[in-house]
Amino acid sequence: MLRDSGRCDVLIERGRLLRILKLQAWTCPIQVRRLHMKTLRLLLGDQLSREVSALRDIDRARDIVLMAEVEDEATYVRHHKQKIVLVLSAMRHFAQSLRAEGIRVDYVRLEDKENTGTLKGELGRALSRHRVDKIIVTEPGEWRLWEAMQSWGHDLGKPAEILEDDRFLCSRRDFTHWVAGRKNPRMEFFYRHMRLKTGWLIEGGKPKGGRWNYDLENRKRLPDKIKIPPRRKCVPDAETRAVINLVERRFADHFGDLRSFNWAVTRDEALEALHHFITDCLPKFGDYQDAMKSGEDLLFHSVLSPYINLGLLGAREVCEAALDSYQKGAAPLQAVEGFIRQILGWREYVRGIYWMQMPNYANTNFLDASRALPRFYWTGETDMKCLRECIDVTRRNAYAHHIQRLMVTGNFALLAGVAPAEVEEWYLIVYADAFEWVELPNTHGMALYADGGLLGSKPYAASGAYIDRMSDYCTGCAYNPKIKLGSHACPFNYLYWHFLIANEAKLKANPRMTMPYRTLARMTEKRRNQIVQEAQQFLARLES
Ligand SMILES: Cc1cc2nc3c(=O)[nH]c(=O)nc-3n(C[C@H](O)[C@H](O)[C@H](O)COP(=O)(O)OP(=O)(O)OC[C@H]3O[C@@H](n4cnc5c(N)ncnc54)[C@H](O)[C@@H]3O)c2cc1C
Ligand code: SF4
C-alpha cells in the first residue's frame, strides 16, 4: 500500500521500495521510510491458488497465512457431504504445499477445541496469537461474506485490506464498463467481446472458421454404440480419509453419499484431470454437450468446475490447454469453441451479472413462483425417471452436467412454479462446484427466469419431447413422452402448457415465445381446460 502522509512521507511495503526510490530520484525530494508491515493473510476455502492476490508479494520471513475450517461456512446451507470433504481436504493439502515452500501457515481445523466456528472469530483468535500490523484477504465469491468483511477492520481493531480477486478473465470493473450504455448486454455479445480481447480463436479480427458460435453442432443425440472414456480414479490419501471420517460423523444428516467420493484434492491431481479431459474427452465434448444417458454420469464433460472454482486450476490455463489441443489438430474447432464459450463466455458473464446485480438480484421473483420444493429433490423418490436419475447422480457425485441441471431438475422447478429461494438453496447445497456467484445467476436467471429475462432472453421451459430427444431416460419410465394428457402422459407435457397458460400475461409479448403462444392459441378451450385441470391435480399431489 502506498500512503501519502501530510509530511510527504511515503509508507511503503518492502517489495515496492526500489521502484519508488527510482521514481523519487528524479521526481521530488520525498523521504522514503521503510515500513516492515507484518501481515496476516486470510485464505478462504475457494482461494486455493498460488496466484491468488492475498498471497502475492508475501514476505515469507514475516507474514502468516491463516486458514480456518469453520462450522459457519460448512453449515450456512447444509452442503453435500462430498462438497465439504473436497473443500476441507483441498484446504489441508494446499496448506501443506505452502509450508513446503517455507510459508508460515496457521491452520485451524474444524475439530480444534477452541475453534469459534466463524471466520471473524478465528481472525480474532489469530490476532491474539500473532502480532501483526494488518490483515489482507482476497474478496470472497459470495455477497453475504463480502458484506460481513466490510466491518472486520473496525471490529477487530486492525486495518483489513480486501484485495480484488483477479483470477477471472474479466474484472468486475471491466464487466460493468462493458454493460454500460448497452441496450442488450447478452452473453453472446459479451463472449464475442472477450474473444476479441483475448484473441482466442480469432484470425484477422474475425472468428476462426467464420462463425462465433457452434452451438447448433453441439446438440447431437448420443449414438447407442459410442465409446465413453472411463474416468480416472482419485484414491483418497490418509488426509482425505480422515476428512471423510470427520464429515461422516459430524455432518451425518447432510445430503449425499461419500462412498463414491472421487475428487482431486491437490493441484497435481487436478492437472491430471485436466490432461485426461483434454486428451480423452474434449474431441467429442462439442457434439454431445447436451446429451444425457442413464448410467453414464459424466459423458464427455470436463468435470473441472469444482477445481476451477476452488482455485486448483486457473480459468486461463484450462482454456489455453483446449486451444493448444486445437492448434495441434487433436480436437475440432466446434468442440474447442464450445468449451471456451462456457468458460470465457458463461462463467465470466454470470460472475459479472452477480456482482452488478447483488444484493437485490436474489429477491426478484418475476413469475411469482411460490411452491415448496418437492421432497423428491432430496430422496429421489419419484416415478419420473429423468428426475430420479438426475437426483441419483447428484447424490452419488455432487455433480450433474449442465443439461441435467438446466433441462431436468431446473426445468421441472420452473414448470412447477417452485419458489426461487428454495430451488437456489438446493443447487447451492448439492453441487461440489456451487458457490453463490456462479450458482445464483445460473439458477435464478437461467433456470427459473426469476430475473424476468436479465440473463436469458426466454425461459428454458421444455416439454417431455426435449428430454426424450436428448436422452434415453424415457425408456422404462412410468410415463410416455408422446402422450399429452391422461394417466400415462409425461407430466412435463401438461406442466409445460400449464406454465405457458399461467404466465401468459408476462411471457406472451416476448418475441422468442411467439411460436409456443401461437400453438397455444390454436388449442380449443376444452383442451386448455383439460391441461390446466391435469396439471393442477398433479401439482396438488406433489409432496413437499
Ligand atoms: C441451475 C444451474 C445451476 C448451476 N450451478 C453451478 C454452480 O453452482 N457452479 C458452477 O460452476 N456451475 C454451475 N452451473 C453451470 C454448469 O452447469 C456447470 O458449470 C457445469 O455443469 C460443470 O460441469 P463441467 O465442469 O463438467 O462443465 P463442462 O460442461 O465441461 O463445461 C466446462 C466449464 O465451463 C464452465 N461453465 C459451463 N457452463 C457454465 C455456466 N452456465 N456458468 C458458469 N460456468 C459454466 C465451468 O467452469 C465448466 O467446468 C449451473 C447450471 C445450472 C443450469
Ligand atoms: S417420460 Fe417424461 S417423466 Fe418420464 S423420463 Fe421421459 S421426460 Fe421424464
XYZ file of C-alpha atoms and ligand atoms in Angstrom:
605
model
C 0.000 0.000 0.000
C 1.238 3.444 -0.845
C 0.064 6.111 1.530
C 0.967 9.765 1.323
C 1.130 11.339 4.751
C 0.818 15.104 5.357
C 4.623 15.345 5.704
C 5.172 13.854 2.288
C 6.495 10.651 3.823
C 5.751 7.621 1.787
C 4.973 4.470 3.685
C 5.510 1.504 1.529
C 5.826 -2.205 1.574
C 9.246 -3.732 1.023
C 8.632 -5.084 -2.478
C 7.814 -1.701 -3.890
C 10.664 0.219 -2.278
C 13.121 0.068 -5.147
C 10.627 1.143 -7.753
C 9.600 4.144 -5.668
C 13.230 5.074 -4.933
C 13.987 5.101 -8.642
C 10.998 7.308 -9.347
C 11.848 9.538 -6.484
C 15.398 10.146 -7.701
C 14.158 12.381 -10.479
C 10.739 13.498 -9.329
C 10.591 15.170 -5.947
C 12.612 15.008 -2.781
C 10.250 12.700 -0.957
C 11.596 10.999 2.090
C 11.111 7.307 1.918
C 10.645 5.398 5.106
C 10.742 1.648 5.002
C 7.931 0.075 6.897
C 8.138 -3.534 7.993
C 4.471 -4.367 7.853
C 3.799 -7.790 9.255
C 0.665 -9.157 7.643
C -1.897 -11.797 8.466
C -3.139 -13.158 5.165
C -6.501 -14.889 5.403
C -7.090 -17.505 2.726
C -10.626 -18.764 2.093
C -11.563 -22.305 1.075
C -12.137 -21.355 -2.580
C -8.887 -19.410 -2.890
C -6.516 -22.355 -3.098
C -4.299 -20.885 -5.737
C -0.723 -19.703 -5.505
C -1.748 -16.833 -7.810
C -4.481 -15.504 -5.530
C -3.981 -11.815 -4.738
C -3.808 -12.345 -0.948
C -0.598 -14.361 -1.425
C 1.052 -12.048 -3.909
C 4.066 -10.173 -2.525
C 4.063 -12.405 0.559
C 7.031 -11.861 2.849
C 7.944 -15.387 3.908
C 10.105 -14.200 6.770
C 7.382 -12.165 8.431
C 3.871 -12.849 7.144
C 1.481 -15.526 8.309
C -1.197 -17.221 6.260
C -4.331 -18.033 8.214
C -6.568 -20.850 7.014
C -9.574 -21.826 9.099
C -12.146 -24.586 8.764
C -15.251 -23.132 10.377
C -18.643 -24.603 11.164
C -20.440 -21.493 9.873
C -19.154 -21.975 6.334
C -19.855 -25.711 6.367
C -23.439 -25.282 7.551
C -24.870 -21.894 6.462
C -26.518 -24.201 3.984
C -26.270 -27.932 4.608
C -23.737 -28.706 1.885
C -23.452 -32.107 0.225
C -21.037 -34.259 2.235
C -18.681 -34.612 -0.744
C -18.503 -30.846 -1.138
C -17.399 -30.427 2.488
C -14.780 -33.188 2.126
C -13.498 -31.698 -1.126
C -13.105 -28.190 0.305
C -11.571 -29.247 3.638
C -9.208 -31.799 2.149
C -8.120 -29.410 -0.613
C -7.509 -26.718 2.038
C -5.373 -29.073 4.129
C -3.336 -30.147 1.113
C -2.900 -26.572 -0.036
C -1.656 -25.569 3.424
C 0.928 -28.379 3.192
C 2.118 -27.111 -0.183
C 2.538 -23.578 1.195
C 4.503 -24.896 4.150
C 6.700 -26.867 1.763
C 7.513 -23.504 0.166
C 8.617 -22.108 3.503
C 5.484 -20.066 4.144
C 4.183 -19.898 7.723
C 0.641 -21.230 7.831
C -1.557 -21.023 10.894
C -4.159 -23.692 10.194
C -7.284 -24.123 12.330
C -9.036 -27.446 11.976
C -12.762 -27.921 12.353
C -12.267 -30.226 15.304
C -9.855 -27.882 17.179
C -11.334 -27.352 20.646
C -11.038 -23.561 20.673
C -12.453 -23.137 17.161
C -15.092 -20.374 17.360
C -16.890 -21.628 14.257
C -16.724 -18.290 12.421
C -14.144 -16.639 10.179
C -14.242 -13.416 12.168
C -13.838 -15.338 15.421
C -10.816 -17.177 14.006
C -9.275 -13.938 12.778
C -9.718 -12.512 16.266
C -8.018 -15.533 17.840
C -5.212 -15.413 15.294
C -4.618 -11.742 16.115
C -4.089 -12.720 19.727
C -1.531 -15.368 18.671
C 0.416 -13.177 16.233
C 1.462 -9.557 16.456
C 0.679 -8.210 13.014
C 0.144 -4.754 11.540
C -2.664 -5.574 9.198
C -4.911 -8.205 7.655
C -5.139 -8.962 3.951
C -7.820 -11.034 2.285
C -8.909 -11.555 -1.314
C -12.559 -10.647 -1.894
C -14.864 -13.634 -1.423
C -17.201 -15.138 -4.033
C -20.375 -14.553 -2.067
C -22.166 -11.339 -1.248
C -23.031 -12.348 2.354
C -19.339 -12.786 3.205
C -18.248 -9.685 1.302
C -20.771 -7.639 3.268
C -19.641 -9.154 6.570
C -15.998 -8.413 5.751
C -16.594 -4.680 5.464
C -16.675 -4.290 9.238
C -13.857 -6.697 10.108
C -11.191 -3.996 10.258
C -13.243 -1.888 12.633
C -14.473 -4.762 14.777
C -11.049 -6.404 15.089
C -9.162 -3.157 15.594
C -6.716 -3.866 12.761
C -6.556 -2.456 9.229
C -8.132 -5.058 6.944
C -7.471 -4.765 3.238
C -9.786 -6.564 0.804
C -7.994 -7.213 -2.485
C -9.579 -7.821 -5.864
C -9.963 -11.443 -6.908
C -8.130 -11.182 -10.222
C -8.253 -14.881 -11.125
C -11.032 -14.074 -13.581
C -10.600 -13.180 -17.239
C -12.836 -10.119 -16.918
C -12.674 -7.904 -13.842
C -15.833 -6.661 -12.156
C -14.928 -3.138 -13.273
C -14.436 -4.145 -16.911
C -17.720 -6.027 -16.902
C -19.622 -3.004 -15.570
C -17.891 -0.892 -18.205
C -18.883 -3.336 -20.958
C -22.527 -3.355 -19.825
C -22.748 0.459 -19.519
C -24.939 2.003 -22.166
C -25.679 -1.312 -23.895
C -29.297 -1.965 -24.757
C -28.807 -5.662 -24.994
C -25.974 -6.899 -22.756
C -26.468 -10.574 -23.635
C -23.894 -13.288 -23.026
C -23.313 -13.846 -26.753
C -22.095 -10.249 -27.280
C -20.013 -10.343 -24.119
C -18.462 -13.581 -25.352
C -17.534 -12.020 -28.705
C -16.036 -9.065 -26.860
C -13.951 -11.459 -24.741
C -12.865 -13.478 -27.797
C -11.555 -10.287 -29.402
C -9.954 -9.189 -26.143
C -8.107 -12.476 -25.617
C -7.533 -13.165 -29.315
C -8.665 -16.764 -28.722
C -9.887 -18.461 -31.912
C -9.561 -15.161 -33.753
C -7.899 -14.705 -37.126
C -7.517 -11.269 -38.699
C -10.067 -9.792 -36.313
C -12.650 -12.439 -37.308
C -13.765 -15.656 -35.586
C -11.852 -18.742 -36.731
C -13.942 -20.829 -39.108
C -16.170 -17.835 -39.910
C -18.620 -18.256 -37.029
C -18.583 -17.105 -33.416
C -20.680 -19.913 -32.125
C -21.016 -23.609 -32.999
C -23.850 -24.236 -30.555
C -26.064 -25.799 -33.232
C -23.473 -28.539 -33.784
C -23.384 -29.228 -30.036
C -26.806 -30.823 -29.740
C -26.357 -34.302 -31.119
C -28.108 -37.297 -29.631
C -25.730 -39.900 -28.251
C -25.348 -42.866 -30.643
C -26.040 -46.232 -28.983
C -22.607 -47.694 -29.629
C -20.436 -44.710 -28.785
C -17.470 -45.433 -26.526
C -17.404 -43.207 -23.476
C -13.929 -42.832 -21.972
C -13.513 -44.348 -18.497
C -12.712 -41.770 -15.832
C -9.605 -41.723 -13.708
C -9.883 -42.737 -10.099
C -8.610 -40.478 -7.335
C -7.550 -42.710 -4.468
C -8.059 -40.796 -1.187
C -4.846 -40.461 0.836
C -4.706 -40.582 4.652
C -5.615 -36.884 4.981
C -8.662 -37.206 2.742
C -9.728 -40.390 4.522
C -9.514 -38.547 7.848
C -11.716 -35.757 6.466
C -14.190 -38.301 5.086
C -14.493 -39.832 8.585
C -14.860 -36.413 10.153
C -17.625 -35.388 7.749
C -19.402 -38.735 8.052
C -19.513 -38.238 11.833
C -20.157 -34.534 12.068
C -22.457 -33.947 9.101
C -24.185 -37.333 9.025
C -27.581 -35.824 8.240
C -26.367 -33.788 5.246
C -27.404 -34.837 1.736
C -25.056 -37.029 -0.312
C -23.111 -40.232 -0.439
C -19.425 -40.327 0.498
C -18.648 -43.839 -0.728
C -18.291 -42.620 -4.296
C -16.010 -39.673 -3.437
C -13.678 -39.304 -6.417
C -12.457 -35.709 -6.422
C -8.931 -34.433 -6.860
C -7.801 -32.531 -3.776
C -4.426 -31.196 -4.935
C -3.309 -29.093 -7.877
C -1.284 -32.005 -9.269
C -4.329 -34.269 -9.273
C -6.468 -31.515 -10.779
C -3.869 -31.078 -13.538
C -4.115 -34.810 -14.242
C -7.899 -34.434 -14.515
C -7.398 -31.569 -16.962
C -4.972 -33.620 -19.031
C -7.404 -36.557 -19.083
C -10.234 -34.294 -20.261
C -8.172 -32.651 -22.995
C -6.859 -35.919 -24.433
C -9.812 -38.274 -23.940
C -12.997 -36.180 -23.837
C -12.548 -32.788 -25.500
C -12.665 -34.042 -29.118
C -16.264 -35.228 -28.569
C -17.250 -32.614 -25.967
C -18.909 -30.361 -28.548
C -21.015 -32.990 -30.294
C -22.612 -34.452 -27.179
C -22.616 -31.484 -24.815
C -26.411 -31.605 -24.422
C -26.853 -35.384 -24.375
C -27.933 -37.431 -21.350
C -27.724 -41.174 -20.801
C -28.793 -43.470 -17.963
C -25.839 -44.910 -16.087
C -23.349 -42.559 -17.784
C -22.830 -39.771 -15.305
C -20.140 -37.708 -16.979
C -20.148 -38.450 -20.746
C -17.601 -36.100 -22.373
C -17.896 -33.266 -19.844
C -14.785 -31.870 -18.250
C -15.932 -32.188 -14.604
C -13.441 -29.421 -13.876
C -15.773 -26.775 -12.416
C -15.028 -27.578 -8.745
C -11.280 -27.320 -9.399
C -11.569 -24.032 -11.268
C -13.917 -22.583 -8.654
C -11.679 -23.652 -5.759
C -8.547 -22.294 -7.418
C -6.750 -25.607 -8.029
C -6.900 -24.793 -11.750
C -6.922 -21.400 -13.443
C -9.619 -20.472 -15.983
C -6.924 -19.206 -18.357
C -4.787 -22.341 -18.205
C -7.806 -24.571 -18.792
C -8.804 -22.578 -21.896
C -5.205 -22.493 -23.123
C -4.950 -26.271 -22.794
C -8.041 -26.605 -25.031
C -6.665 -24.094 -27.560
C -3.376 -25.942 -27.644
C -5.216 -29.158 -28.429
C -6.972 -27.418 -31.335
C -3.701 -25.997 -32.653
C -2.168 -29.475 -32.626
C -5.153 -30.792 -34.571
C -6.211 -33.090 -31.730
C -9.647 -31.516 -31.155
C -12.029 -29.993 -33.723
C -12.976 -26.333 -33.780
C -16.584 -26.810 -32.718
C -15.535 -28.769 -29.613
C -12.903 -26.244 -28.570
C -15.137 -23.246 -29.322
C -17.975 -24.867 -27.332
C -15.692 -25.428 -24.368
C -14.068 -21.978 -24.461
C -17.549 -20.398 -24.693
C -18.550 -21.994 -21.391
C -15.592 -20.564 -19.525
C -14.678 -17.340 -21.321
C -18.351 -16.626 -22.008
C -20.784 -18.068 -19.494
C -18.566 -18.356 -16.444
C -17.275 -14.794 -16.702
C -20.678 -13.431 -17.696
C -22.609 -14.893 -14.748
C -19.971 -13.580 -12.359
C -20.287 -10.096 -13.834
C -24.082 -10.229 -13.529
C -23.870 -11.472 -9.935
C -21.683 -8.643 -8.681
C -23.505 -5.990 -10.690
C -26.948 -7.047 -9.511
C -26.467 -8.151 -5.914
C -27.946 -7.935 -3.336
C -31.320 -7.195 -4.970
C -30.932 -9.845 -7.669
C -31.714 -12.711 -5.274
C -35.019 -11.122 -4.245
C -36.624 -10.819 -7.663
C -39.395 -13.289 -8.485
C -40.709 -12.308 -11.910
C -43.055 -15.270 -12.231
C -44.265 -15.086 -8.595
C -43.328 -18.731 -8.087
C -44.132 -19.846 -4.560
C -44.435 -23.643 -4.343
C -42.325 -25.515 -1.791
C -39.509 -27.668 -3.182
C -40.876 -31.202 -3.674
C -39.484 -33.727 -1.228
C -38.193 -35.971 -4.029
C -35.405 -33.455 -4.735
C -33.825 -34.894 -1.573
C -34.938 -38.506 -1.727
C -35.088 -39.188 -5.466
C -38.380 -40.978 -4.822
C -40.393 -40.164 -7.913
C -41.695 -42.263 -10.775
C -40.407 -39.668 -13.267
C -37.281 -41.462 -14.420
C -35.381 -38.427 -15.701
C -35.682 -36.677 -12.336
C -34.862 -39.871 -10.455
C -31.681 -40.373 -12.494
C -30.504 -36.762 -12.197
C -31.103 -36.655 -8.442
C -29.382 -40.009 -8.009
C -26.255 -38.881 -9.877
C -26.269 -35.692 -7.798
C -26.428 -37.674 -4.559
C -23.631 -40.040 -5.650
C -21.273 -37.487 -7.234
C -22.171 -33.977 -6.004
C -22.201 -33.361 -9.756
C -24.642 -33.340 -12.654
C -23.827 -31.879 -16.011
C -25.326 -28.680 -17.347
C -28.279 -30.137 -19.244
C -29.290 -32.331 -16.321
C -29.251 -29.231 -14.086
C -30.987 -26.949 -16.581
C -33.410 -29.122 -18.533
C -34.393 -31.737 -15.973
C -34.263 -30.551 -12.333
C -34.290 -26.857 -13.310
C -36.987 -27.243 -15.953
C -39.243 -29.142 -13.547
C -38.839 -26.481 -10.814
C -39.645 -23.770 -13.397
C -42.748 -25.532 -14.738
C -43.977 -26.446 -11.241
C -43.533 -22.860 -10.031
C -41.203 -23.682 -7.135
C -40.114 -20.648 -5.094
C -36.709 -19.431 -6.390
C -35.113 -19.251 -2.923
C -35.907 -22.923 -2.272
C -34.532 -24.064 -5.608
C -31.425 -21.923 -5.206
C -30.683 -23.352 -1.802
C -30.943 -26.863 -3.229
C -28.448 -26.109 -6.016
C -26.088 -24.382 -3.586
C -26.162 -27.428 -1.343
C -25.945 -30.338 -3.731
C -23.133 -29.489 -6.171
C -19.441 -29.573 -5.367
C -18.852 -26.576 -7.635
C -21.604 -24.439 -6.056
C -20.544 -21.014 -4.841
C -23.143 -18.297 -4.881
C -21.504 -16.044 -7.508
C -21.950 -18.808 -10.104
C -24.842 -20.835 -8.698
C -27.280 -17.966 -8.184
C -27.317 -16.434 -11.702
C -27.491 -19.904 -13.233
C -30.430 -20.969 -11.067
C -32.260 -17.697 -10.534
C -31.689 -16.271 -14.003
C -31.064 -19.126 -16.401
C -33.138 -21.983 -14.958
C -36.009 -20.124 -13.259
C -36.311 -16.877 -15.242
C -36.877 -15.229 -11.860
C -34.991 -12.110 -13.020
C -37.511 -11.542 -15.825
C -35.024 -12.013 -18.642
C -31.909 -10.194 -17.496
C -29.710 -13.242 -18.059
C -31.651 -15.306 -20.570
C -33.828 -13.994 -23.354
C -36.576 -16.546 -22.658
C -37.430 -19.210 -20.082
C -35.724 -22.577 -20.643
C -39.101 -24.337 -20.435
C -39.477 -27.627 -22.291
C -41.916 -30.491 -22.577
C -41.084 -34.211 -22.386
C -40.205 -34.199 -26.099
C -36.925 -32.369 -25.386
C -35.849 -34.837 -22.695
C -36.865 -37.735 -24.942
C -34.805 -36.341 -27.829
C -31.674 -35.689 -25.774
C -31.656 -38.774 -23.525
C -32.666 -42.397 -23.113
C -34.431 -41.660 -19.819
C -37.938 -42.100 -21.195
C -37.329 -45.778 -21.949
C -38.527 -47.554 -18.828
C -40.267 -44.512 -17.339
C -43.743 -44.863 -15.849
C -44.859 -42.153 -18.287
C -44.793 -41.707 -22.037
C -43.320 -38.520 -23.548
C -45.550 -38.877 -26.621
C -48.779 -38.855 -24.594
C -50.019 -35.373 -23.723
C -52.923 -35.996 -21.356
C -54.183 -38.793 -19.127
C -52.570 -41.057 -16.531
C -49.735 -42.211 -18.817
C -48.920 -38.734 -20.126
C -45.479 -37.366 -19.319
C -46.056 -34.714 -16.625
C -43.574 -32.402 -18.373
C -46.098 -32.193 -21.252
C -49.118 -30.804 -19.429
C -46.914 -28.856 -16.991
C -45.282 -27.131 -19.965
C -48.595 -25.902 -21.435
C -49.935 -25.091 -17.996
C -46.828 -22.940 -17.389
C -47.470 -21.032 -20.622
C -51.141 -20.535 -19.752
C -50.429 -19.482 -16.160
C -47.767 -16.958 -17.238
C -49.374 -15.767 -20.462
C -49.681 -12.143 -19.321
C -45.955 -11.994 -18.527
C -44.487 -14.011 -21.379
C -46.696 -13.639 -24.429
C -45.125 -10.367 -25.572
C -41.626 -11.927 -25.593
C -40.716 -12.297 -29.289
C -38.905 -15.557 -28.552
C -42.148 -17.022 -27.173
C -44.214 -16.289 -30.275
C -44.165 -19.861 -31.608
C -45.407 -21.648 -28.464
C -48.056 -18.994 -27.841
C -49.221 -19.345 -31.434
C -49.632 -23.093 -30.889
C -51.438 -22.428 -27.627
C -53.800 -20.017 -29.390
C -54.811 -22.815 -31.758
C -55.870 -25.091 -28.876
C -59.544 -25.485 -28.138
C -60.931 -24.145 -24.893
C -61.730 -27.723 -23.867
C -58.131 -28.846 -24.303
C -56.763 -25.868 -22.409
C -59.120 -26.656 -19.537
C -58.037 -30.309 -19.547
C -54.384 -29.273 -19.405
C -54.985 -26.899 -16.519
C -57.014 -29.495 -14.640
C -54.445 -32.293 -15.014
C -51.529 -30.021 -14.179
C -53.259 -28.718 -11.090
C -54.104 -32.231 -9.927
C -50.501 -33.285 -10.421
C -49.151 -30.242 -8.592
C -51.556 -30.763 -5.703
C -50.196 -34.302 -5.302
C -46.584 -33.116 -5.146
C -45.369 -33.874 -1.706
C -43.344 -31.058 -0.230
C -29.389 -24.468 -12.390
C -27.901 -24.457 -12.625
C -27.039 -24.311 -11.556
C -25.662 -24.270 -11.790
N -24.830 -24.111 -10.710
C -23.490 -24.030 -10.917
C -22.606 -23.876 -9.818
O -23.023 -23.786 -8.677
N -21.268 -23.814 -10.076
C -20.784 -23.912 -11.348
O -19.564 -23.863 -11.517
N -21.595 -24.051 -12.393
C -22.934 -24.123 -12.224
N -23.755 -24.280 -13.294
C -23.200 -24.246 -14.651
C -22.813 -25.613 -15.236
O -23.905 -26.471 -15.158
C -21.606 -26.204 -14.543
O -20.540 -25.290 -14.554
C -21.135 -27.463 -15.276
O -22.176 -28.397 -15.342
C -19.939 -28.047 -14.557
O -19.595 -29.279 -15.105
P -18.299 -29.471 -16.023
O -17.113 -28.950 -15.305
O -18.278 -30.891 -16.446
O -18.654 -28.486 -17.203
P -18.360 -28.573 -18.761
O -19.650 -28.881 -19.426
O -17.222 -29.436 -19.051
O -18.011 -27.048 -19.086
C -16.688 -26.547 -18.940
C -16.604 -25.459 -17.902
O -17.342 -24.334 -18.301
C -17.827 -23.638 -17.158
N -19.276 -23.485 -17.318
C -20.078 -24.186 -18.150
N -21.331 -23.693 -18.107
C -21.311 -22.690 -17.211
C -22.312 -21.796 -16.723
N -23.567 -21.820 -17.165
N -21.945 -20.915 -15.776
C -20.681 -20.859 -15.327
N -19.703 -21.665 -15.759
C -20.017 -22.563 -16.698
C -17.471 -24.455 -15.933
O -16.340 -23.892 -15.330
C -17.150 -25.825 -16.530
O -16.210 -26.530 -15.775
C -25.152 -24.351 -13.096
C -26.043 -24.500 -14.159
C -27.394 -24.550 -13.928
C -28.320 -24.682 -15.078
S -41.463 -39.724 -19.916
Fe -41.402 -37.684 -19.060
S -41.060 -38.013 -16.883
Fe -40.542 -39.923 -17.902
S -38.348 -39.794 -18.296
Fe -39.379 -39.028 -20.114
S -39.477 -36.837 -19.796
Fe -39.054 -37.732 -17.803
